[in-house]
Amino acid sequence: MIISKRKKVYRYILVAFFVLDIFFIGIIDWNRIQSSIPDRIWTYVGREERLTANPMIQYSKKAEKTVEALHINQKNLQTVVMLEGEGTYEVCAKLFGIFPIKEIQVRAMKPIQVAASGEPIGIYVETKGLLVLSTTSVEGQDGLIHEPATNIVKTGDYILKVEGTPVKTIQEFNQSVQKRKGEKIHLQIRREKQKLEVAISSVPAKDGTNKLGIWVREDTQGIGTMTYVTKEGKFGALGHGITDADTGTLMDLRGGELYKTKILDIIKGEKGLPGELEGYINMVAEECVGEIEKNTTLGIFGNLSEPSMKTKQYFEVGLRQEIKPGKAWIYSQIEGTAKKYEIQIEKVNATSTDNKGMIIRVTDKHLLFLTGGIVQGMSGSPIIQNDKLIGAVTHVFVDDPTKGYGIFIENMLEH
């Protein structure tokens, strides 16, 4: 009798594990199906685009909308979408045509062309406020060690005001702090998207100055690569945002400029040690070629003021669904003139919305001789395939400098 009861218990446990396995497998498959469907698709007017080739998924127009310009058809066991007019339209993806999975935004436009640049550029940016790098201890005149800012401000915060007065430079910040020796000083800071009011008791330091125990930064500069220029003179560069080297924080910019730069040396990349372009930036007015308006995770964007930088070779924009693993080229001016260097596209993540949509590998022997692969400063170098501009180089693999990531050009154009 006891043995029979035990068998029943074991049977119930096995059934429970079986049900749990089915449940977790279902969740995994659901997530896999969702991740295989893009959130949005760019297409050109009149061009047929294939949607995800999964027989379990059916596509349709939104039930409450009748869009005559939008056509969804079945061709060769695959769903095809085609738009007769420009605009953004919504397509519903449903499992077995019943269970909603995702709404896809399909944007139709006329074929566009942008100029591929590949030109190294000097970048100078100023932050909106002062970026907090870290807090530190202060040795006071009383002989004690103080930590006035610890747990009040954090790495990545921005100091906007001191005692209600905006501060834009480290000099302004220091002058405001020195006026209030030993007093409690009120700061307005921005932490992510939230503005906060905090107060820190300043410390008369042993060296005679007044201190809050905060390390800050007001601006930064470096070398990158311009990706594209539109016929209106708007540019996109880098393919990733400008982040603080010490904190990794995406810098919130008050302003910024592009300058002509001269490459002086190339430090080759090695396994575990990324290389870089070393150059000279002459930050004088006559060398300024453009203004930076936006710093985003997908690159920096703005307007050019130098006419000579606008006359480049124009390419049609290649959409992500056109990109195929195989041969492609990096378009770069690291040797002074625009050249194409052969690469291989090893993997394409068609649903990517970030700056890692492709994995690429440098195969050009001359470029490998020059740089060892992808080096710092090459971020933003245009990627060309089938005579179309499809993306830009964004990151290098530290363990293998011949390989790196690339961003889809349409992601940059949607900034």
CSV table of C-alpha atoms in Angstrom, one decimal:
chain,number,residue,atom,x,y,z
A,1,MET,CA,0.0,0.0,0.0
A,2,ILE,CA,2.8,2.4,0.9
A,3,ILE,CA,4.7,1.5,-2.2
A,4,SER,CA,1.6,2.2,-4.3
A,5,LYS,CA,1.2,5.6,-2.7
A,6,ARG,CA,4.9,6.4,-3.4
A,7,LYS,CA,4.4,5.4,-7.0
A,8,LYS,CA,1.5,7.9,-7.3
A,9,VAL,CA,3.6,10.6,-5.7
A,10,TYR,CA,6.5,9.9,-8.1
A,11,ARG,CA,4.0,9.9,-11.0
A,12,TYR,CA,2.6,13.3,-10.0
A,13,ILE,CA,6.1,14.7,-9.6
A,14,LEU,CA,7.0,13.5,-13.1
A,15,VAL,CA,3.8,14.9,-14.6
A,16,ALA,CA,4.5,18.2,-12.8
A,17,PHE,CA,8.1,18.3,-14.2
A,18,PHE,CA,6.7,17.5,-17.7
A,19,VAL,CA,4.2,20.3,-17.5
A,20,LEU,CA,6.9,22.7,-16.3
A,21,ASP,CA,9.2,21.6,-19.2
A,22,ILE,CA,6.5,22.3,-21.7
A,23,PHE,CA,5.8,25.7,-20.0
A,24,PHE,CA,9.4,26.8,-20.1
A,25,ILE,CA,9.9,25.5,-23.7
A,26,GLY,CA,6.8,27.4,-24.7
A,27,ILE,CA,8.2,30.6,-23.1
A,28,ILE,CA,11.6,30.1,-24.9
A,29,ASP,CA,9.9,29.5,-28.2
A,30,TRP,CA,7.6,32.5,-27.8
A,31,ASN,CA,10.6,34.7,-27.0
A,32,ARG,CA,12.5,33.2,-30.0
A,33,ILE,CA,9.6,33.9,-32.3
A,34,GLN,CA,9.2,37.5,-31.0
A,35,SER,CA,12.9,38.2,-31.4
A,36,SER,CA,12.9,36.9,-35.0
A,37,ILE,CA,10.3,39.5,-36.0
A,38,PRO,CA,11.7,43.1,-36.5
A,39,ASP,CA,9.9,46.0,-34.8
A,40,ARG,CA,10.2,48.1,-37.9
A,41,ILE,CA,11.1,47.7,-41.6
A,42,TRP,CA,12.3,50.3,-44.0
A,43,THR,CA,11.4,49.7,-47.6
A,44,TYR,CA,11.2,51.7,-50.9
A,45,VAL,CA,7.9,52.6,-52.5
A,46,GLY,CA,6.9,49.9,-55.0
A,47,ARG,CA,9.4,47.3,-53.7
A,48,GLU,CA,8.3,43.9,-52.4
A,49,GLU,CA,9.8,42.9,-49.0
A,50,ARG,CA,9.6,39.5,-47.6
A,51,LEU,CA,8.6,39.1,-44.0
A,52,THR,CA,9.7,36.4,-41.6
A,53,ALA,CA,9.4,33.0,-43.3
A,54,ASN,CA,7.7,31.1,-40.5
A,55,PRO,CA,4.6,29.2,-41.5
A,56,MET,CA,3.1,29.6,-38.0
A,57,ILE,CA,3.1,33.4,-38.3
A,58,GLN,CA,0.5,35.2,-40.4
A,59,TYR,CA,0.5,38.9,-41.2
A,60,SER,CA,-2.3,41.3,-41.7
A,61,LYS,CA,-3.3,45.0,-41.7
A,62,LYS,CA,-4.5,46.5,-38.5
A,63,ALA,CA,-8.2,45.6,-38.2
A,64,GLU,CA,-9.4,49.1,-37.5
A,65,LYS,CA,-7.5,50.6,-40.5
A,66,THR,CA,-8.0,50.3,-44.2
A,67,VAL,CA,-4.9,51.2,-46.1
A,68,GLU,CA,-5.2,50.9,-49.8
A,69,ALA,CA,-1.5,51.6,-50.4
A,70,LEU,CA,-0.5,48.6,-48.2
A,71,HIS,CA,-0.5,45.1,-49.9
A,72,ILE,CA,0.2,41.9,-48.1
A,73,ASN,CA,0.4,38.7,-50.2
A,74,GLN,CA,1.7,35.2,-50.2
A,75,LYS,CA,4.4,34.3,-52.7
A,76,ASN,CA,6.2,31.0,-52.8
A,77,LEU,CA,5.1,30.1,-49.2
A,78,GLN,CA,6.4,33.5,-47.9
A,79,THR,CA,4.5,36.6,-46.9
A,80,VAL,CA,5.4,39.7,-49.0
A,81,VAL,CA,4.5,43.3,-48.2
A,82,MET,CA,4.5,46.1,-50.7
A,83,LEU,CA,3.6,49.8,-50.4
A,84,GLU,CA,2.5,52.1,-53.2
A,85,GLY,CA,3.0,55.3,-51.3
A,86,GLU,CA,5.3,57.0,-48.9
A,87,GLY,CA,4.6,56.8,-45.2
A,88,THR,CA,4.6,54.6,-42.1
A,89,TYR,CA,2.2,51.8,-41.9
A,90,GLU,CA,1.4,49.0,-39.3
A,91,VAL,CA,1.4,45.3,-40.0
A,92,CYS,CA,0.2,42.8,-37.3
A,93,ALA,CA,2.0,39.5,-36.8
A,94,LYS,CA,-0.1,36.8,-35.3
A,95,LEU,CA,0.7,33.2,-34.3
A,96,PHE,CA,-1.6,30.9,-36.4
A,97,GLY,CA,-3.4,34.1,-37.4
A,98,ILE,CA,-5.0,34.2,-33.9
A,99,PHE,CA,-2.6,35.2,-31.1
A,100,PRO,CA,-1.0,38.7,-31.5
A,101,ILE,CA,2.8,38.6,-31.4
A,102,LYS,CA,3.9,42.0,-32.5
A,103,GLU,CA,3.0,45.1,-34.5
A,104,ILE,CA,5.5,46.0,-37.1
A,105,GLN,CA,6.0,49.5,-38.4
A,106,VAL,CA,6.7,49.5,-42.1
A,107,ARG,CA,8.2,52.7,-43.4
A,108,ALA,CA,8.1,53.3,-47.2
A,109,MET,CA,10.1,56.0,-48.9
A,110,LYS,CA,11.6,56.9,-52.2
A,111,PRO,CA,15.2,55.5,-52.7
A,112,ILE,CA,17.7,57.9,-51.1
A,113,GLN,CA,21.3,58.6,-51.6
A,114,VAL,CA,23.9,59.9,-49.2
A,115,ALA,CA,27.6,60.6,-49.7
A,116,ALA,CA,30.0,58.1,-48.0
A,117,SER,CA,32.8,60.0,-46.3
A,118,GLY,CA,35.3,57.8,-44.4
A,119,GLU,CA,37.2,61.0,-43.5
A,120,PRO,CA,39.0,61.2,-40.1
A,121,ILE,CA,37.7,64.1,-38.1
A,122,GLY,CA,38.7,65.9,-34.9
A,123,ILE,CA,35.8,66.0,-32.3
A,124,TYR,CA,35.5,68.5,-29.5
A,125,VAL,CA,32.4,68.5,-27.2
A,126,GLU,CA,31.2,70.4,-24.2
A,127,THR,CA,28.8,68.9,-21.7
A,128,LYS,CA,25.6,70.4,-20.4
A,129,GLY,CA,26.8,70.9,-16.9
A,130,LEU,CA,29.9,69.3,-15.3
A,131,LEU,CA,30.1,65.5,-15.5
A,132,VAL,CA,30.9,63.9,-12.1
A,133,LEU,CA,33.7,61.4,-12.5
A,134,SER,CA,33.9,60.3,-8.8
A,135,THR,CA,33.9,61.5,-5.2
A,136,THR,CA,37.1,61.6,-3.1
A,137,SER,CA,38.2,62.2,0.4
A,138,VAL,CA,39.5,65.6,1.7
A,139,GLU,CA,42.1,66.2,4.4
A,140,GLY,CA,40.8,69.1,6.4
A,141,GLN,CA,42.5,71.8,8.3
A,142,ASP,CA,41.3,70.0,11.5
A,143,GLY,CA,43.6,67.1,10.6
A,144,LEU,CA,40.7,64.7,9.9
A,145,ILE,CA,39.8,62.9,6.7
A,146,HIS,CA,36.4,64.0,5.3
A,147,GLU,CA,34.2,62.5,2.5
A,148,PRO,CA,31.7,65.4,2.0
A,149,ALA,CA,30.1,64.2,-1.3
A,150,THR,CA,30.0,60.5,-0.7
A,151,ASN,CA,26.5,59.0,-1.1
A,152,ILE,CA,25.2,62.5,-2.1
A,153,VAL,CA,26.4,62.7,-5.7
A,154,LYS,CA,27.3,59.7,-7.9
A,155,THR,CA,29.5,59.0,-10.9
A,156,GLY,CA,27.6,59.9,-14.0
A,157,ASP,CA,25.7,62.8,-12.4
A,158,TYR,CA,25.8,66.3,-14.0
A,159,ILE,CA,26.2,69.4,-11.8
A,160,LEU,CA,24.0,72.1,-13.4
A,161,LYS,CA,23.9,74.9,-10.7
A,162,VAL,CA,25.7,76.0,-7.6
A,163,GLU,CA,23.5,78.0,-5.2
A,164,GLY,CA,21.0,78.6,-8.0
A,165,THR,CA,23.6,79.9,-10.5
A,166,PRO,CA,24.3,77.8,-13.7
A,167,VAL,CA,27.9,76.6,-14.0
A,168,LYS,CA,29.4,75.6,-17.4
A,169,THR,CA,33.1,75.3,-16.6
A,170,ILE,CA,35.3,73.9,-13.9
A,171,GLN,CA,36.6,77.4,-13.3
A,172,GLU,CA,33.1,78.7,-12.6
A,173,PHE,CA,32.5,75.7,-10.3
A,174,ASN,CA,35.6,76.3,-8.3
A,175,GLN,CA,35.0,80.0,-7.9
A,176,SER,CA,31.5,79.3,-6.5
A,177,VAL,CA,32.8,76.8,-4.1
A,178,GLN,CA,35.7,79.0,-2.8
A,179,LYS,CA,33.3,81.8,-2.0
A,180,ARG,CA,31.6,79.7,0.7
A,181,LYS,CA,34.4,78.3,2.9
A,182,GLY,CA,33.1,75.7,5.4
A,183,GLU,CA,29.5,76.4,4.4
A,184,LYS,CA,26.8,74.0,3.2
A,185,ILE,CA,26.6,74.4,-0.6
A,186,HIS,CA,23.5,73.6,-2.5
A,187,LEU,CA,23.8,72.0,-6.0
A,188,GLN,CA,21.3,71.2,-8.7
A,189,ILE,CA,22.3,67.9,-10.4
A,190,ARG,CA,20.8,65.8,-13.1
A,191,ARG,CA,20.8,62.1,-12.5
A,192,GLU,CA,19.8,60.3,-15.7
A,193,LYS,CA,16.6,62.2,-16.6
A,194,GLN,CA,15.8,63.5,-13.2
A,195,LYS,CA,16.8,66.9,-11.7
A,196,LEU,CA,17.7,66.8,-8.0
A,197,GLU,CA,18.6,69.4,-5.4
A,198,VAL,CA,21.3,68.3,-3.0
A,199,ALA,CA,23.4,70.0,-0.3
A,200,ILE,CA,27.1,69.2,0.6
A,201,SER,CA,29.0,70.6,3.6
A,202,SER,CA,32.2,72.0,2.1
A,203,VAL,CA,35.5,71.3,3.9
A,204,PRO,CA,38.3,73.9,4.5
A,205,ALA,CA,41.2,71.8,3.2
A,206,LYS,CA,44.7,71.5,4.6
A,207,ASP,CA,46.1,73.3,1.5
A,208,GLY,CA,43.9,76.4,2.3
A,209,THR,CA,41.2,75.8,-0.4
A,210,ASN,CA,37.6,75.0,0.1
A,211,LYS,CA,36.6,71.5,-1.3
A,212,LEU,CA,33.6,69.4,-1.9
A,213,GLY,CA,35.5,66.2,-2.7
A,214,ILE,CA,34.2,65.8,-6.3
A,215,TRP,CA,36.1,65.2,-9.5
A,216,VAL,CA,34.4,66.7,-12.5
A,217,ARG,CA,34.9,67.0,-16.3
A,218,GLU,CA,33.6,69.7,-18.6
A,219,ASP,CA,34.7,68.7,-22.1
A,220,THR,CA,36.5,66.1,-24.2
A,221,GLN,CA,38.1,65.6,-27.6
A,222,GLY,CA,39.2,62.8,-29.8
A,223,ILE,CA,39.4,61.4,-33.3
A,224,GLY,CA,36.7,59.5,-35.2
A,225,THR,CA,35.4,59.0,-38.7
A,226,MET,CA,32.6,60.7,-40.6
A,227,THR,CA,30.1,58.2,-42.0
A,228,TYR,CA,27.9,60.1,-44.4
A,229,VAL,CA,26.9,63.5,-45.6
A,230,THR,CA,23.5,64.4,-47.0
A,231,LYS,CA,22.9,66.7,-50.0
A,232,GLU,CA,21.7,69.3,-47.4
A,233,GLY,CA,25.0,69.1,-45.6
A,234,LYS,CA,23.9,67.1,-42.6
A,235,PHE,CA,26.3,64.5,-41.3
A,236,GLY,CA,26.4,61.3,-39.2
A,237,ALA,CA,29.6,60.0,-37.6
A,238,LEU,CA,31.0,57.3,-35.3
A,239,GLY,CA,28.1,54.9,-35.3
A,240,HIS,CA,28.2,55.1,-31.5
A,241,GLY,CA,27.9,57.8,-28.9
A,242,ILE,CA,30.6,59.8,-27.2
A,243,THR,CA,31.0,58.4,-23.7
A,244,ASP,CA,33.2,59.5,-20.9
A,245,ALA,CA,36.4,57.4,-20.9
A,246,ASP,CA,36.4,57.0,-17.1
A,247,THR,CA,32.7,56.5,-16.4
A,248,GLY,CA,31.3,55.0,-19.6
A,249,THR,CA,28.5,57.6,-19.4
A,250,LEU,CA,26.9,58.9,-22.6
A,251,MET,CA,27.9,62.5,-22.5
A,252,ASP,CA,25.0,65.1,-22.5
A,253,LEU,CA,26.3,67.8,-24.8
A,254,ARG,CA,26.0,71.5,-24.5
A,255,GLY,CA,27.7,72.0,-27.9
A,256,GLY,CA,30.5,70.6,-30.0
A,257,GLU,CA,32.5,71.1,-33.2
A,258,LEU,CA,34.2,69.1,-35.9
A,259,TYR,CA,37.7,70.0,-37.0
A,260,LYS,CA,40.0,68.9,-39.7
A,261,THR,CA,42.6,66.5,-38.4
A,262,LYS,CA,45.9,65.1,-39.7
A,263,ILE,CA,46.7,61.4,-39.0
A,264,LEU,CA,50.3,61.3,-37.6
A,265,ASP,CA,50.6,57.7,-36.7
A,266,ILE,CA,48.7,54.4,-36.6
A,267,ILE,CA,49.2,52.1,-33.6
A,268,LYS,CA,48.4,48.6,-34.8
A,269,GLY,CA,45.9,46.5,-32.9
A,270,GLU,CA,46.9,43.3,-31.2
A,271,LYS,CA,45.1,40.6,-29.3
A,272,GLY,CA,44.0,42.2,-26.0
A,273,LEU,CA,45.3,45.6,-27.0
A,274,PRO,CA,43.2,47.8,-29.4
A,275,GLY,CA,45.2,50.0,-31.7
A,276,GLU,CA,44.3,53.6,-32.5
A,277,LEU,CA,44.7,56.5,-34.9
A,278,GLU,CA,46.9,59.2,-33.5
A,279,GLY,CA,46.4,62.6,-35.0
A,280,TYR,CA,46.6,66.4,-34.6
A,281,ILE,CA,43.6,68.6,-34.1
A,282,ASN,CA,44.2,72.3,-34.5
A,283,MET,CA,41.1,73.8,-32.8
A,284,VAL,CA,41.1,77.2,-34.4
A,285,ALA,CA,38.1,78.8,-36.1
A,286,GLU,CA,39.4,78.3,-39.7
A,287,GLU,CA,39.9,74.6,-39.1
A,288,CYS,CA,36.3,74.1,-37.8
A,289,VAL,CA,34.2,72.2,-40.4
A,290,GLY,CA,30.9,71.6,-38.7
A,291,GLU,CA,28.7,71.7,-35.5
A,292,ILE,CA,27.6,68.7,-33.5
A,293,GLU,CA,23.9,68.9,-32.6
A,294,LYS,CA,23.2,65.4,-31.1
A,295,ASN,CA,25.1,62.8,-29.3
A,296,THR,CA,23.2,59.5,-29.2
A,297,THR,CA,24.0,55.8,-28.8
A,298,LEU,CA,23.9,55.5,-32.6
A,299,GLY,CA,26.4,58.3,-33.4
A,300,ILE,CA,26.9,62.0,-33.4
A,301,PHE,CA,24.9,64.2,-35.8
A,302,GLY,CA,25.0,67.8,-37.0
A,303,ASN,CA,25.6,70.2,-39.9
A,304,LEU,CA,28.7,70.8,-42.0
A,305,SER,CA,30.0,74.3,-42.6
A,306,GLU,CA,32.9,73.4,-44.8
A,307,PRO,CA,31.7,73.1,-48.5
A,308,SER,CA,34.7,70.9,-49.6
A,309,MET,CA,33.6,68.2,-47.2
A,310,LYS,CA,30.1,67.9,-48.8
A,311,THR,CA,31.3,66.8,-52.2
A,312,LYS,CA,31.7,63.1,-51.8
A,313,GLN,CA,30.8,60.0,-53.8
A,314,TYR,CA,27.0,59.3,-53.4
A,315,PHE,CA,25.7,55.8,-52.8
A,316,GLU,CA,22.1,54.5,-52.5
A,317,VAL,CA,21.2,53.5,-49.0
A,318,GLY,CA,21.1,49.7,-48.7
A,319,LEU,CA,18.5,48.4,-46.3
A,320,ARG,CA,19.1,45.8,-43.7
A,321,GLN,CA,17.1,43.1,-45.6
A,322,GLU,CA,19.5,43.6,-48.5
A,323,ILE,CA,22.6,42.8,-46.5
A,324,LYS,CA,24.1,39.4,-47.0
A,325,PRO,CA,27.0,37.6,-45.3
A,326,GLY,CA,30.0,37.8,-47.6
A,327,LYS,CA,32.3,40.3,-49.3
A,328,ALA,CA,31.9,44.0,-48.5
A,329,TRP,CA,34.2,47.0,-48.2
A,330,ILE,CA,35.2,49.6,-45.6
A,331,TYR,CA,35.4,53.0,-47.2
A,332,SER,CA,38.2,55.0,-45.4
A,333,GLN,CA,40.6,57.9,-45.8
A,334,ILE,CA,43.2,56.9,-43.2
A,335,GLU,CA,45.9,57.1,-45.9
A,336,GLY,CA,44.9,60.6,-47.1
A,337,THR,CA,42.6,59.6,-49.9
A,338,ALA,CA,39.4,57.6,-50.1
A,339,LYS,CA,40.0,53.9,-50.6
A,340,LYS,CA,38.0,50.7,-50.3
A,341,TYR,CA,39.4,47.9,-48.1
A,342,GLU,CA,37.9,44.4,-48.3
A,343,ILE,CA,36.0,42.9,-45.4
A,344,GLN,CA,33.7,39.9,-44.8
A,345,ILE,CA,30.3,40.3,-43.2
A,346,GLU,CA,30.1,37.2,-41.0
A,347,LYS,CA,26.7,37.6,-39.3
A,348,VAL,CA,23.7,39.9,-39.8
A,349,ASN,CA,21.2,40.5,-37.0
A,350,ALA,CA,18.2,41.8,-38.9
A,351,THR,CA,16.2,42.8,-35.8
A,352,SER,CA,19.0,45.0,-34.4
A,353,THR,CA,18.1,48.5,-33.3
A,354,ASP,CA,21.5,49.2,-31.7
A,355,ASN,CA,25.0,49.7,-33.2
A,356,LYS,CA,25.8,45.9,-33.3
A,357,GLY,CA,23.7,44.8,-36.3
A,358,MET,CA,26.6,43.1,-38.1
A,359,ILE,CA,29.8,41.2,-37.2
A,360,ILE,CA,32.5,42.0,-39.7
A,361,ARG,CA,36.1,40.8,-40.3
A,362,VAL,CA,38.9,42.7,-42.1
A,363,THR,CA,40.4,40.6,-44.8
A,364,ASP,CA,42.2,43.3,-46.8
A,365,LYS,CA,46.0,42.4,-46.5
A,366,HIS,CA,47.1,46.0,-46.9
A,367,LEU,CA,44.7,47.3,-44.2
A,368,LEU,CA,45.8,44.5,-41.9
A,369,PHE,CA,49.4,45.5,-42.5
A,370,LEU,CA,48.6,49.2,-41.7
A,371,THR,CA,46.3,48.7,-38.7
A,372,GLY,CA,46.1,45.1,-37.7
A,373,GLY,CA,42.3,45.3,-38.3
A,374,ILE,CA,40.0,47.8,-36.7
A,375,VAL,CA,41.5,50.5,-34.5
A,376,GLN,CA,40.1,53.3,-32.3
A,377,GLY,CA,39.4,56.3,-34.5
A,378,MET,CA,38.0,54.1,-37.4
A,379,SER,CA,34.5,54.1,-35.8
A,380,GLY,CA,32.1,55.5,-38.3
A,381,SER,CA,34.0,54.2,-41.4
A,382,PRO,CA,31.3,53.5,-44.0
A,383,ILE,CA,30.6,49.9,-45.1
A,384,ILE,CA,29.7,49.3,-48.8
A,385,GLN,CA,28.2,46.2,-50.3
A,386,ASN,CA,26.9,45.9,-53.8
A,387,ASP,CA,27.6,49.6,-54.4
A,388,LYS,CA,25.2,50.6,-51.6
A,389,LEU,CA,26.0,52.2,-48.3
A,390,ILE,CA,24.8,49.7,-45.8
A,391,GLY,CA,26.4,50.7,-42.4
A,392,ALA,CA,29.4,51.8,-40.5
A,393,VAL,CA,32.1,50.2,-38.3
A,394,THR,CA,31.4,50.8,-34.6
A,395,HIS,CA,33.4,48.5,-32.3
A,396,VAL,CA,36.4,46.2,-32.4
A,397,PHE,CA,36.7,42.9,-30.7
A,398,VAL,CA,39.4,43.3,-28.1
A,399,ASP,CA,40.5,39.6,-28.4
A,400,ASP,CA,40.6,39.8,-32.2
A,401,PRO,CA,41.2,43.2,-33.8
A,402,THR,CA,40.5,41.8,-37.2
A,403,LYS,CA,36.8,41.6,-36.2
A,404,GLY,CA,34.2,44.0,-35.0
A,405,TYR,CA,30.6,45.2,-35.1
A,406,GLY,CA,28.8,47.4,-37.6
A,407,ILE,CA,25.6,49.4,-37.4
A,408,PHE,CA,22.9,49.5,-40.1
A,409,ILE,CA,23.0,52.8,-41.9
A,410,GLU,CA,19.2,53.1,-41.6
A,411,ASN,CA,19.6,53.1,-37.8
A,412,MET,CA,21.9,56.1,-38.1
A,413,LEU,CA,19.5,57.9,-40.5
A,414,GLU,CA,16.7,57.4,-38.0
A,415,HIS,CA,18.5,59.1,-35.1
